[in-house]
PDB file of C-alpha atoms in Angstrom:
ATOM      1  CA  MET A   1       0.000   0.000   0.000  1.00  0.00           C
ATOM      2  CA  THR A   2       1.359   3.396  -0.951  1.00  0.00           C
ATOM      3  CA  GLU A   3       1.476   6.362   1.400  1.00  0.00           C
ATOM      4  CA  ALA A   4      -1.379   7.994  -0.513  1.00  0.00           C
ATOM      5  CA  GLN A   5      -3.509   4.837  -0.241  1.00  0.00           C
ATOM      6  CA  ALA A   6      -2.743   4.536   3.477  1.00  0.00           C
ATOM      7  CA  ALA A   7      -3.664   8.188   4.010  1.00  0.00           C
ATOM      8  CA  ALA A   8      -6.912   7.725   2.070  1.00  0.00           C
ATOM      9  CA  ALA A   9      -7.764   4.594   4.083  1.00  0.00           C
ATOM     10  CA  ALA A  10      -7.047   6.431   7.354  1.00  0.00           C
ATOM     11  CA  ALA A  11      -9.192   9.391   6.271  1.00  0.00           C
ATOM     12  CA  GLU A  12     -12.038   7.044   5.311  1.00  0.00           C
ATOM     13  CA  HIS A  13     -11.778   5.276   8.673  1.00  0.00           C
ATOM     14  CA  GLU A  14     -11.886   8.627  10.492  1.00  0.00           C
ATOM     15  CA  ALA A  15     -14.944   9.664   8.477  1.00  0.00           C
ATOM     16  CA  TYR A  16     -16.839   6.526   9.520  1.00  0.00           C
ATOM     17  CA  CYS A  17     -15.732   6.989  13.123  1.00  0.00           C
ATOM     18  CA  ALA A  18     -17.082  10.537  13.015  1.00  0.00           C
ATOM     19  CA  VAL A  19     -20.406   9.314  11.549  1.00  0.00           C
ATOM     20  CA  GLU A  20     -20.694   6.643  14.256  1.00  0.00           C
ATOM     21  CA  HIS A  21     -19.977   9.198  16.987  1.00  0.00           C
ATOM     22  CA  GLU A  22     -22.309  11.900  15.672  1.00  0.00           C
ATOM     23  CA  LEU A  23     -25.157   9.448  15.094  1.00  0.00           C
ATOM     24  CA  GLY A  24     -24.717   8.128  18.634  1.00  0.00           C
ATOM     25  CA  VAL A  25     -24.998  11.658  20.007  1.00  0.00           C
ATOM     26  CA  MET A  26     -27.995  12.397  17.778  1.00  0.00           C
ATOM     27  CA  PHE A  27     -29.768   9.186  18.811  1.00  0.00           C
ATOM     28  CA  ARG A  28     -29.231   9.893  22.518  1.00  0.00           C
ATOM     29  CA  ARG A  29     -30.515  13.427  22.138  1.00  0.00           C
ATOM     30  CA  GLY A  30     -33.366  12.177  19.965  1.00  0.00           C
ATOM     31  CA  ARG A  31     -34.452   9.721  22.664  1.00  0.00           C
ATOM     32  CA  ALA A  32     -34.439  12.519  25.236  1.00  0.00           C
ATOM     33  CA  MET A  33     -36.407  14.774  22.892  1.00  0.00           C
ATOM     34  CA  SER A  34     -38.884  11.970  22.165  1.00  0.00           C
ATOM     35  CA  ALA A  35     -39.470  11.502  25.886  1.00  0.00           C
ATOM     36  CA  GLU A  36     -40.104  15.225  26.281  1.00  0.00           C
ATOM     37  CA  ILE A  37     -42.447  15.381  23.287  1.00  0.00           C
ATOM     38  CA  ALA A  38     -44.287  12.239  24.409  1.00  0.00           C
ATOM     39  CA  ARG A  39     -44.981  13.916  27.756  1.00  0.00           C
ATOM     40  CA  LYS A  40     -46.445  16.874  25.857  1.00  0.00           C
ATOM     41  CA  VAL A  41     -48.912  14.516  24.170  1.00  0.00           C
ATOM     42  CA  HIS A  42     -49.822  12.969  27.523  1.00  0.00           C
ATOM     43  CA  PRO A  43     -47.908  12.897  30.829  1.00  0.00           C
ATOM     44  CA  GLU A  44     -48.198   9.090  31.004  1.00  0.00           C
ATOM     45  CA  LEU A  45     -47.149   8.412  27.406  1.00  0.00           C
ATOM     46  CA  GLU A  46     -44.013   6.329  26.873  1.00  0.00           C
ATOM     47  CA  PRO A  47     -41.520   7.810  24.375  1.00  0.00           C
ATOM     48  CA  GLY A  48     -41.808   4.853  21.989  1.00  0.00           C
ATOM     49  CA  ALA A  49     -45.572   5.229  21.818  1.00  0.00           C
ATOM     50  CA  TYR A  50     -45.183   8.693  20.306  1.00  0.00           C
ATOM     51  CA  GLY A  51     -43.822   7.052  17.149  1.00  0.00           C
ATOM     52  CA  LEU A  52     -46.866   4.781  17.006  1.00  0.00           C
ATOM     53  CA  LEU A  53     -49.164   7.792  17.113  1.00  0.00           C
ATOM     54  CA  ILE A  54     -47.233   9.412  14.275  1.00  0.00           C
ATOM     55  CA  ARG A  55     -47.419   6.219  12.220  1.00  0.00           C
ATOM     56  CA  ILE A  56     -51.174   5.876  12.763  1.00  0.00           C
ATOM     57  CA  ASP A  57     -51.614   9.539  11.840  1.00  0.00           C
ATOM     58  CA  GLU A  58     -49.480   9.331   8.696  1.00  0.00           C
ATOM     59  CA  ALA A  59     -50.526   5.889   7.453  1.00  0.00           C
ATOM     60  CA  GLY A  60     -54.182   6.153   8.378  1.00  0.00           C
ATOM     61  CA  PRO A  61     -56.086   3.299   9.958  1.00  0.00           C
ATOM     62  CA  ALA A  62     -53.610   0.545  10.802  1.00  0.00           C
ATOM     63  CA  ARG A  63     -53.752  -3.048  11.915  1.00  0.00           C
ATOM     64  CA  PRO A  64     -51.817  -3.846  15.087  1.00  0.00           C
ATOM     65  CA  SER A  65     -49.723  -6.407  13.170  1.00  0.00           C
ATOM     66  CA  ASP A  66     -48.701  -3.756  10.617  1.00  0.00           C
ATOM     67  CA  LEU A  67     -47.653  -1.413  13.413  1.00  0.00           C
ATOM     68  CA  ALA A  68     -45.662  -4.214  15.060  1.00  0.00           C
ATOM     69  CA  ASP A  69     -43.863  -4.849  11.764  1.00  0.00           C
ATOM     70  CA  TYR A  70     -43.228  -1.143  11.265  1.00  0.00           C
ATOM     71  CA  VAL A  71     -41.569  -0.677  14.661  1.00  0.00           C
ATOM     72  CA  SER A  72     -40.041  -4.186  14.673  1.00  0.00           C
ATOM     73  CA  VAL A  73     -41.626  -5.507  17.846  1.00  0.00           C
ATOM     74  CA  GLY A  74     -43.625  -8.614  18.642  1.00  0.00           C
ATOM     75  CA  LYS A  75     -47.368  -8.922  18.988  1.00  0.00           C
ATOM     76  CA  ALA A  76     -47.283  -8.964  22.797  1.00  0.00           C
ATOM     77  CA  THR A  77     -45.233  -5.758  22.941  1.00  0.00           C
ATOM     78  CA  ILE A  78     -47.385  -3.907  20.433  1.00  0.00           C
ATOM     79  CA  SER A  79     -50.540  -5.056  22.229  1.00  0.00           C
ATOM     80  CA  ARG A  80     -49.285  -3.605  25.525  1.00  0.00           C
ATOM     81  CA  GLN A  81     -48.306  -0.312  23.900  1.00  0.00           C
ATOM     82  CA  LEU A  82     -51.594   0.011  22.029  1.00  0.00           C
ATOM     83  CA  LYS A  83     -53.604  -0.827  25.143  1.00  0.00           C
ATOM     84  CA  VAL A  84     -51.991   2.113  26.938  1.00  0.00           C
ATOM     85  CA  LEU A  85     -52.716   4.449  24.006  1.00  0.00           C
ATOM     86  CA  GLU A  86     -56.317   3.297  24.016  1.00  0.00           C
ATOM     87  CA  GLU A  87     -56.648   3.706  27.795  1.00  0.00           C
ATOM     88  CA  LEU A  88     -55.260   7.246  27.490  1.00  0.00           C
ATOM     89  CA  GLY A  89     -57.971   8.018  24.926  1.00  0.00           C
ATOM     90  CA  LEU A  90     -55.492   8.693  22.117  1.00  0.00           C
ATOM     91  CA  ILE A  91     -56.520   5.863  19.780  1.00  0.00           C
ATOM     92  CA  GLN A  92     -59.610   3.766  19.210  1.00  0.00           C
ATOM     93  CA  ARG A  93     -60.477   0.570  17.424  1.00  0.00           C
ATOM     94  CA  ALA A  94     -62.632   0.467  14.303  1.00  0.00           C
ATOM     95  CA  PRO A  95     -63.876  -2.578  12.406  1.00  0.00           C
ATOM     96  CA  ASP A  96     -61.734  -3.571   9.429  1.00  0.00           C
ATOM     97  CA  PRO A  97     -64.056  -3.304   6.397  1.00  0.00           C
ATOM     98  CA  VAL A  98     -62.017  -5.958   4.575  1.00  0.00           C
ATOM     99  CA  ASP A  99     -61.837  -8.479   7.426  1.00  0.00           C
ATOM    100  CA  ARG A 100     -64.624  -8.203  10.000  1.00  0.00           C
ATOM    101  CA  ARG A 101     -62.640 -10.427  12.397  1.00  0.00           C
ATOM    102  CA  ALA A 102     -59.893  -7.796  12.589  1.00  0.00           C
ATOM    103  CA  HIS A 103     -59.829  -4.192  13.703  1.00  0.00           C
ATOM    104  CA  LEU A 104     -58.013  -1.061  12.662  1.00  0.00           C
ATOM    105  CA  LEU A 105     -56.570   1.583  14.926  1.00  0.00           C
ATOM    106  CA  ILE A 106     -57.280   5.259  14.405  1.00  0.00           C
ATOM    107  CA  LEU A 107     -56.510   8.394  16.347  1.00  0.00           C
ATOM    108  CA  THR A 108     -59.297   9.825  18.439  1.00  0.00           C
ATOM    109  CA  ALA A 109     -60.089  13.512  18.074  1.00  0.00           C
ATOM    110  CA  GLU A 110     -58.206  14.057  21.344  1.00  0.00           C
ATOM    111  CA  GLY A 111     -55.252  11.997  20.084  1.00  0.00           C
ATOM    112  CA  ARG A 112     -55.112  13.949  16.824  1.00  0.00           C
ATOM    113  CA  HIS A 113     -55.275  17.266  18.702  1.00  0.00           C
ATOM    114  CA  ARG A 114     -52.584  16.345  21.232  1.00  0.00           C
ATOM    115  CA  LEU A 115     -50.321  14.881  18.555  1.00  0.00           C
ATOM    116  CA  GLY A 116     -50.742  17.977  16.388  1.00  0.00           C
ATOM    117  CA  CYS A 117     -49.768  20.251  19.276  1.00  0.00           C
ATOM    118  CA  ALA A 118     -46.729  18.126  20.102  1.00  0.00           C
ATOM    119  CA  ARG A 119     -45.576  17.982  16.476  1.00  0.00           C
ATOM    120  CA  THR A 120     -45.931  21.756  16.145  1.00  0.00           C
ATOM    121  CA  ALA A 121     -43.849  22.200  19.305  1.00  0.00           C
ATOM    122  CA  ARG A 122     -41.189  19.822  17.962  1.00  0.00           C
ATOM    123  CA  GLN A 123     -41.066  21.631  14.618  1.00  0.00           C
ATOM    124  CA  GLU A 124     -40.715  24.965  16.408  1.00  0.00           C
ATOM    125  CA  ARG A 125     -37.873  23.522  18.454  1.00  0.00           C
ATOM    126  CA  PHE A 126     -36.075  22.500  15.250  1.00  0.00           C
ATOM    127  CA  ARG A 127     -36.751  25.937  13.769  1.00  0.00           C
ATOM    128  CA  THR A 128     -35.193  27.539  16.856  1.00  0.00           C
ATOM    129  CA  MET A 129     -32.197  25.166  16.827  1.00  0.00           C
ATOM    130  CA  LEU A 130     -31.511  25.634  13.128  1.00  0.00           C
ATOM    131  CA  GLY A 131     -32.627  29.250  12.869  1.00  0.00           C
ATOM    132  CA  THR A 132     -29.107  30.531  12.249  1.00  0.00           C
ATOM    133  CA  TRP A 133     -28.563  28.159   9.318  1.00  0.00           C
ATOM    134  CA  ASP A 134     -29.193  29.136   5.724  1.00  0.00           C
ATOM    135  CA  ARG A 135     -32.385  27.624   4.313  1.00  0.00           C
ATOM    136  CA  GLU A 136     -30.273  25.675   1.810  1.00  0.00           C
ATOM    137  CA  ASP A 137     -28.337  24.042   4.659  1.00  0.00           C
ATOM    138  CA  VAL A 138     -31.579  23.033   6.394  1.00  0.00           C
ATOM    139  CA  GLU A 139     -32.850  21.584   3.109  1.00  0.00           C
ATOM    140  CA  LEU A 140     -29.555  19.724   2.636  1.00  0.00           C
ATOM    141  CA  LEU A 141     -29.773  18.297   6.151  1.00  0.00           C
ATOM    142  CA  ALA A 142     -33.345  17.120   5.456  1.00  0.00           C
ATOM    143  CA  ARG A 143     -32.280  15.507   2.158  1.00  0.00           C
ATOM    144  CA  MET A 144     -29.259  13.791   3.706  1.00  0.00           C
ATOM    145  CA  LEU A 145     -31.268  12.511   6.674  1.00  0.00           C
ATOM    146  CA  GLY A 146     -33.932  11.261   4.259  1.00  0.00           C
ATOM    147  CA  ARG A 147     -31.287   9.537   2.191  1.00  0.00           C
ATOM    148  CA  PHE A 148     -29.722   7.968   5.287  1.00  0.00           C
ATOM    149  CA  ASN A 149     -33.114   6.849   6.635  1.00  0.00           C
ATOM    150  CA  ALA A 150     -34.046   5.272   3.306  1.00  0.00           C
ATOM    151  CA  LEU A 151     -30.728   3.434   3.184  1.00  0.00           C
ATOM    152  CA  ALA A 152     -30.977   2.331   6.806  1.00  0.00           C
ATOM    153  CA  GLY A 153     -34.594   1.211   6.362  1.00  0.00           C
ATOM    154  CA  SER A 154     -33.741  -0.753   3.246  1.00  0.00           C
ATOM    155  CA  ALA A 155     -30.708  -2.389   4.841  1.00  0.00           C
ATOM    156  CA  TYR A 156     -32.702  -3.277   7.955  1.00  0.00           C
ATOM    157  CA  ALA A 157     -35.596  -4.668   5.930  1.00  0.00           C
ATOM    158  CA  HIS A 158     -33.214  -6.863   3.954  1.00  0.00           C
ATOM    159  CA  GLY A 159     -31.213  -8.046   6.972  1.00  0.00           C
ATOM    160  CA  ARG A 160     -28.069  -6.175   5.955  1.00  0.00           C
ATOM    161  CA  SER A 161     -27.602  -4.164   9.105  1.00  0.00           C
ATOM    162  CA  GLY A 162     -24.089  -5.510   9.472  1.00  0.00           C
ATOM    163  CA  PRO A 163     -22.599  -7.823  12.028  1.00  0.00           C
ATOM    164  CA  ASP A 164     -24.160  -7.939  15.461  1.00  0.00           C
ATOM    165  CA  PRO A 165     -21.317  -7.249  17.920  1.00  0.00           C
ATOM    166  CA  GLY A 166     -22.998  -9.559  20.407  1.00  0.00           C
ATOM    167  CA  ARG A 167     -22.878 -12.480  17.973  1.00  0.00           C
ATOM    168  CA  ALA A 168     -19.341 -12.643  16.621  1.00  0.00           C
ATOM    169  CA  GLY A 169     -19.098 -13.909  13.086  1.00  0.00           C
ATOM    170  CA  GLN A 170     -22.865 -13.977  12.450  1.00  0.00           C
ATOM    171  CA  ALA A 171     -24.931 -11.622  10.353  1.00  0.00           C
ATOM    172  CA  GLY A 172     -26.914  -8.897  12.124  1.00  0.00           C
ATOM    173  CA  ARG A 173     -30.642  -9.122  12.611  1.00  0.00           C
TER     174      ARG A 173
END
């Protein structure tokens, strides 16, 4: 390996180390922000349930099994989370017009209102955080995050998330 190749390899390694570090920081801060936003929807709402409300809002009526697939949890876990959302009055069940044995989940009027208020607050927070950036930089960040999320979603869906450090030598889940 030439000096130029070694330098390029070292620079590439540093770039991936920086990505790993910055994503770790972003994920930790994102979890904290999700907990805060979830509390704005309802004081008893778990942070992970906020994402379920968003999915139901964006995708429309949803089957519990589809939500479980979307967030990659089992039926028992999704049932517990949905039960809490229902008890808090944020979602309700509706008959599935295609399969009368099944039901669909929809936001209640209260759930839609609370979620809308929380999303507006989150968007305002981002506007405040990024307010000193040029609009083009904000648009670039949105495009790059979208590109990363699409890549990560595709890799996860196809089982190419990389090796699982807890299972040496085996493919990731």
